[in-house]
Short mmCIF file of C-alpha atoms in Angstrom, two decimals:
data_model
loop_
_atom_site.label_atom_id
_atom_site.label_comp_id
_atom_site.label_asym_id
_atom_site.label_seq_id
_atom_site.Cartn_x
_atom_site.Cartn_y
_atom_site.Cartn_z
CA MET H 1 0.00 0.00 0.00
CA GLU H 2 1.37 3.37 -1.03
CA ASP H 3 1.36 6.26 1.40
CA ILE H 4 -1.20 9.01 0.98
CA LEU H 5 -0.31 12.72 1.30
CA GLN H 6 3.36 11.79 1.08
CA TYR H 7 5.83 14.12 -0.62
CA ILE H 8 6.87 12.75 -4.01
CA PRO H 9 10.36 13.90 -5.08
CA GLY H 10 10.58 15.28 -8.59
CA ASN H 11 11.57 18.15 -10.84
CA SER H 12 8.29 18.73 -12.63
CA LEU H 13 6.63 22.04 -13.37
CA PHE H 14 4.55 21.97 -10.18
CA HIS H 15 7.54 20.90 -8.07
CA ARG H 16 9.54 23.93 -9.23
CA LEU H 17 6.83 26.40 -8.27
CA SER H 18 7.19 28.51 -5.18
CA PRO H 19 5.40 27.06 -2.13
CA LEU H 20 3.55 30.36 -1.78
CA THR H 21 2.18 30.01 -5.32
CA LYS H 22 1.00 26.48 -4.59
CA ILE H 23 -0.64 27.57 -1.35
CA PHE H 24 -2.40 30.37 -3.23
CA PHE H 25 -3.55 27.90 -5.89
CA ALA H 26 -4.92 25.41 -3.33
CA VAL H 27 -6.71 28.05 -1.23
CA VAL H 28 -8.29 29.83 -4.21
CA MET H 29 -9.46 26.56 -5.77
CA MET H 30 -11.03 25.54 -2.47
CA PHE H 31 -12.85 28.87 -2.17
CA ALA H 32 -14.04 28.65 -5.76
CA ALA H 33 -15.35 25.13 -5.18
CA VAL H 34 -17.26 26.24 -2.09
CA ILE H 35 -18.77 29.29 -3.78
CA THR H 36 -20.22 27.66 -6.89
CA THR H 37 -23.04 25.13 -7.07
CA ASP H 38 -22.86 24.54 -10.82
CA PRO H 39 -21.88 20.93 -11.61
CA LEU H 40 -20.42 22.03 -14.96
CA LEU H 41 -18.11 24.60 -13.34
CA LEU H 42 -17.07 22.10 -10.69
CA SER H 43 -16.34 19.52 -13.39
CA LEU H 44 -14.20 22.04 -15.29
CA MET H 45 -12.30 22.81 -12.09
CA VAL H 46 -11.62 19.11 -11.58
CA LEU H 47 -10.33 18.88 -15.15
CA PHE H 48 -8.14 21.95 -14.58
CA VAL H 49 -6.50 20.37 -11.52
CA LEU H 50 -6.08 17.05 -13.35
CA PHE H 51 -4.47 18.89 -16.29
CA LEU H 52 -1.93 20.50 -13.97
CA ALA H 53 -1.29 17.12 -12.36
CA GLY H 54 -0.85 15.50 -15.77
CA ILE H 55 1.78 17.94 -17.02
CA SER H 56 3.54 17.64 -13.64
CA LYS H 57 3.52 13.82 -13.68
CA LEU H 58 1.41 13.76 -10.52
CA LEU H 59 -1.73 12.32 -12.07
CA ARG H 60 -1.35 8.80 -10.69
CA PRO H 61 -1.24 9.88 -7.01
CA LEU H 62 -4.43 11.87 -7.53
CA LEU H 63 -6.22 9.05 -9.32
CA ARG H 64 -5.43 6.71 -6.42
CA GLN H 65 -7.98 8.71 -4.43
CA LEU H 66 -10.78 7.73 -6.83
CA PRO H 67 -11.97 4.75 -4.72
CA LEU H 68 -12.28 7.04 -1.69
CA LEU H 69 -14.09 9.66 -3.74
CA MET H 70 -16.44 7.05 -5.21
CA MET H 71 -17.34 5.81 -1.73
CA LEU H 72 -17.87 9.39 -0.62
CA ALA H 73 -20.07 10.08 -3.64
CA ALA H 74 -22.11 6.95 -2.95
CA ALA H 75 -22.58 7.94 0.70
CA LEU H 76 -23.64 11.46 -0.29
CA LEU H 77 -26.05 10.08 -2.87
CA ILE H 78 -27.69 7.74 -0.37
CA LEU H 79 -27.90 10.47 2.27
CA THR H 80 -29.37 13.09 -0.01
CA VAL H 81 -31.92 10.90 -1.76
CA LEU H 82 -33.22 9.78 1.64
CA THR H 83 -33.39 13.25 3.18
CA MET H 84 -34.14 15.66 0.30
CA ALA H 85 -37.39 15.88 -1.62
CA SER H 86 -36.77 18.82 -3.96
CA GLY H 87 -37.28 18.63 -7.69
CA ASP H 88 -39.21 16.15 -9.78
CA VAL H 89 -39.82 12.67 -8.43
CA LEU H 90 -38.17 10.01 -10.60
CA PHE H 91 -39.29 6.94 -8.69
CA CYS H 92 -39.83 5.68 -5.13
CA LEU H 93 -37.80 3.08 -3.29
CA LEU H 94 -40.86 1.67 -1.51
CA PRO H 95 -44.53 1.45 -2.43
CA ASN H 96 -47.03 4.14 -1.45
CA GLY H 97 -44.59 6.89 -2.39
CA MET H 98 -42.14 6.22 0.45
CA PHE H 99 -38.53 7.44 -0.01
CA PRO H 100 -38.96 9.30 -3.31
CA ILE H 101 -35.87 9.77 -5.47
CA THR H 102 -35.88 13.34 -6.78
CA THR H 103 -33.79 15.16 -9.34
CA GLY H 104 -32.86 17.84 -6.80
CA ALA H 105 -31.36 15.27 -4.44
CA ILE H 106 -29.30 13.66 -7.20
CA ILE H 107 -28.01 17.01 -8.48
CA PHE H 108 -27.08 18.10 -4.95
CA ALA H 109 -25.20 14.83 -4.35
CA VAL H 110 -23.27 15.29 -7.61
CA GLU H 111 -22.41 18.87 -6.63
CA MET H 112 -21.10 17.81 -3.24
CA ALA H 113 -19.06 14.94 -4.71
CA LEU H 114 -17.46 17.25 -7.29
CA ARG H 115 -16.81 19.89 -4.63
CA PHE H 116 -15.01 17.40 -2.39
CA THR H 117 -13.04 16.19 -5.40
CA VAL H 118 -11.73 19.70 -6.07
CA LEU H 119 -10.90 20.21 -2.39
CA ILE H 120 -9.04 16.91 -2.05
CA PHE H 121 -7.18 17.16 -5.37
CA ALA H 122 -6.06 20.78 -4.83
CA PHE H 123 -4.82 20.09 -1.30
CA GLN H 124 -3.09 16.89 -2.39
CA MET H 125 -1.31 18.71 -5.22
CA LEU H 126 0.10 21.11 -2.64
CA VAL H 127 1.29 18.45 -0.21
CA ILE H 128 2.78 15.85 -2.56
CA SER H 129 4.78 18.42 -4.55
CA THR H 130 6.20 20.48 -1.67
CA GLN H 131 8.89 19.41 0.73
CA PRO H 132 7.77 19.74 4.36
CA ARG H 133 10.51 22.23 5.23
CA ASP H 134 9.54 24.44 2.28
CA LEU H 135 5.89 24.26 3.26
CA VAL H 136 6.65 25.33 6.83
CA ASN H 137 8.94 28.10 5.58
CA ALA H 138 6.12 29.40 3.35
CA LEU H 139 3.78 29.47 6.35
CA TYR H 140 6.44 31.38 8.30
CA THR H 141 6.67 33.86 5.40
CA LEU H 142 2.90 34.36 5.61
CA LYS H 143 3.40 35.31 9.28
CA ILE H 144 1.64 32.19 10.53
CA PRO H 145 2.70 31.58 14.15
CA ALA H 146 5.30 28.86 14.50
CA ASP H 147 3.06 26.73 16.70
CA TYR H 148 0.28 26.67 14.10
CA ALA H 149 2.68 26.06 11.21
CA LEU H 150 4.26 23.10 13.00
CA MET H 151 0.82 21.85 13.99
CA PHE H 152 -0.24 21.84 10.35
CA LEU H 153 2.92 20.07 9.22
CA ILE H 154 2.70 17.42 11.93
CA ALA H 155 -0.95 16.77 11.13
CA VAL H 156 -0.13 16.26 7.43
CA ARG H 157 2.96 14.15 8.09
CA PHE H 158 1.14 11.98 10.63
CA ILE H 159 -1.32 10.72 8.00
CA PRO H 160 1.15 8.47 6.10
CA THR H 161 2.79 7.52 9.40
CA LEU H 162 -0.52 6.40 10.88
CA GLN H 163 -1.33 4.57 7.66
CA ARG H 164 1.88 2.53 7.84
CA GLU H 165 1.42 1.93 11.57
CA GLY H 166 -2.15 0.72 11.02
CA VAL H 167 -1.00 -1.72 8.33
CA ARG H 168 1.68 -3.13 10.64
CA ILE H 169 -0.77 -3.53 13.53
CA ASN H 170 -3.29 -5.25 11.27
CA GLU H 171 -0.63 -7.65 9.96
CA ALA H 172 0.48 -8.38 13.53
CA GLN H 173 -3.12 -9.21 14.53
CA LEU H 174 -3.54 -11.50 11.53
CA SER H 175 -0.25 -13.28 12.29
CA ARG H 176 -1.61 -14.05 15.76
CA GLY H 177 -4.59 -15.81 14.25
CA TYR H 178 -7.16 -13.04 14.65
CA TYR H 179 -9.74 -13.23 11.87
CA PRO H 180 -13.16 -11.68 12.52
CA GLY H 181 -14.60 -12.99 9.27
CA GLY H 182 -15.19 -11.62 5.79
CA GLY H 183 -17.64 -9.11 4.43
CA VAL H 184 -18.52 -5.69 5.74
CA LEU H 185 -19.24 -6.93 9.28
CA GLY H 186 -15.84 -8.58 9.45
CA LYS H 187 -14.13 -5.38 8.34
CA VAL H 188 -15.96 -3.43 11.06
CA LYS H 189 -14.97 -5.97 13.74
CA GLN H 190 -11.39 -5.79 12.53
CA LEU H 191 -11.17 -2.06 13.31
CA GLY H 192 -11.34 -2.49 17.08
CA PRO H 193 -8.05 -4.37 17.66
CA VAL H 194 -6.32 -2.00 15.21
CA MET H 195 -7.65 1.41 16.27
CA LEU H 196 -6.93 1.10 20.00
CA PRO H 197 -3.18 0.37 19.74
CA LEU H 198 -2.95 2.84 16.85
CA MET H 199 -4.41 5.62 19.01
CA LEU H 200 -2.13 4.79 21.95
CA ASN H 201 0.98 4.69 19.74
CA SER H 202 -0.02 7.99 18.13
CA LEU H 203 -0.35 9.73 21.49
CA ALA H 204 3.05 8.44 22.57
CA LYS H 205 4.66 9.60 19.31
CA ALA H 206 3.00 13.00 19.55
CA ASP H 207 4.41 13.52 23.06
CA THR H 208 7.90 12.51 21.92
CA LEU H 209 7.67 14.70 18.84
CA GLY H 210 6.63 17.73 20.90
CA LEU H 211 9.66 17.33 23.17
CA THR H 212 11.94 16.93 20.14
CA ILE H 213 10.60 20.13 18.59
CA ASP H 214 11.24 22.08 21.78
CA MET H 215 14.77 20.66 22.18
CA ARG H 216 15.80 21.51 18.60
CA GLY H 217 14.34 25.01 18.74
CA TYR H 218 12.18 24.75 15.63
CA ARG H 219 9.87 27.45 16.92
CA LEU H 220 12.72 29.97 16.66
CA ALA H 221 13.06 29.27 12.93
CA GLY H 222 9.83 31.16 12.27
CA LYS H 223 11.50 34.46 13.16
CA ASN H 224 13.88 34.28 10.16
CA PRO H 225 12.18 32.49 7.25
CA ARG H 226 14.14 31.80 4.08
CA LYS H 227 13.48 34.08 1.13
CA MET H 228 10.95 32.83 -1.44
CA HIS H 229 11.88 32.88 -5.14
CA PHE H 230 9.34 33.35 -7.92
CA GLY H 231 9.66 32.63 -11.63
CA ALA H 232 7.68 32.90 -14.83
CA SER H 233 5.82 29.65 -14.13
CA ASP H 234 4.63 31.09 -10.81
CA ALA H 235 3.22 34.11 -12.61
CA VAL H 236 1.47 31.89 -15.18
CA LEU H 237 -0.19 29.72 -12.53
CA PHE H 238 -1.11 32.80 -10.51
CA VAL H 239 -2.85 34.36 -13.51
CA LEU H 240 -4.61 31.10 -14.45
CA THR H 241 -5.85 30.64 -10.88
CA VAL H 242 -7.16 34.21 -10.73
CA LEU H 243 -8.90 33.75 -14.08
CA VAL H 244 -10.55 30.53 -12.89
CA PHE H 245 -11.73 32.19 -9.70
CA ALA H 246 -12.99 35.26 -11.59
CA GLY H 247 -14.84 33.05 -14.07
CA VAL H 248 -16.49 31.13 -11.25
CA ILE H 249 -17.56 34.37 -9.58
CA LEU H 250 -18.96 35.87 -12.78
CA LEU H 251 -20.88 32.72 -13.76
CA THR H 252 -22.17 32.13 -10.23
CA LEU H 253 -23.48 35.61 -9.45
#
């Protein structure tokens, strides 16, 4: 299993961009996705992010999130069709008109799925193409307090660490003969013996990491951040991002 939200070394177009440009891109795309409710605009934003990932050779890491996004879309579809009754009724799940499936519920579920896709893809593009030290330095440059910058970095870096730790704990449980059975119920039962030691190990690592940060004086680094360098590619992405946001605003209002 490959790590998620793990920095991928490279020298692609997106890798060479300034961390500040990538932060601007991710934040603006997230705002644009939240503002609009048009499925067509959201689809175009998804294609725009995928295009940038394709020319930066980062398309495969993004596409690995498709199973998660499909499960999220299915959950949103089930939730909305059972709780919303706006629009025309297509059919009913049960006789006597119980649990009607409406066009409004389906459209809303599609909008939410596309919105989450833009949010996840834009944030992932930022994380997997930026070294952690450069990301923290960019946050220092933006005058983010050192505690919050380190908190953000640790939260992002803990995701692949917890993923690997969970896999090891699960393999250790299986090697001891623990098998709760197959199917969905078996998967749910399997979470208990994995989540408890994973939570305890995470708390212990967090305590150790906090002491290490204090001993190495990382909080003092925020007072003198390294200078950020910008190039022509940064200006191009900046302009494209502004144009996308302006187009979303004009077509939404």
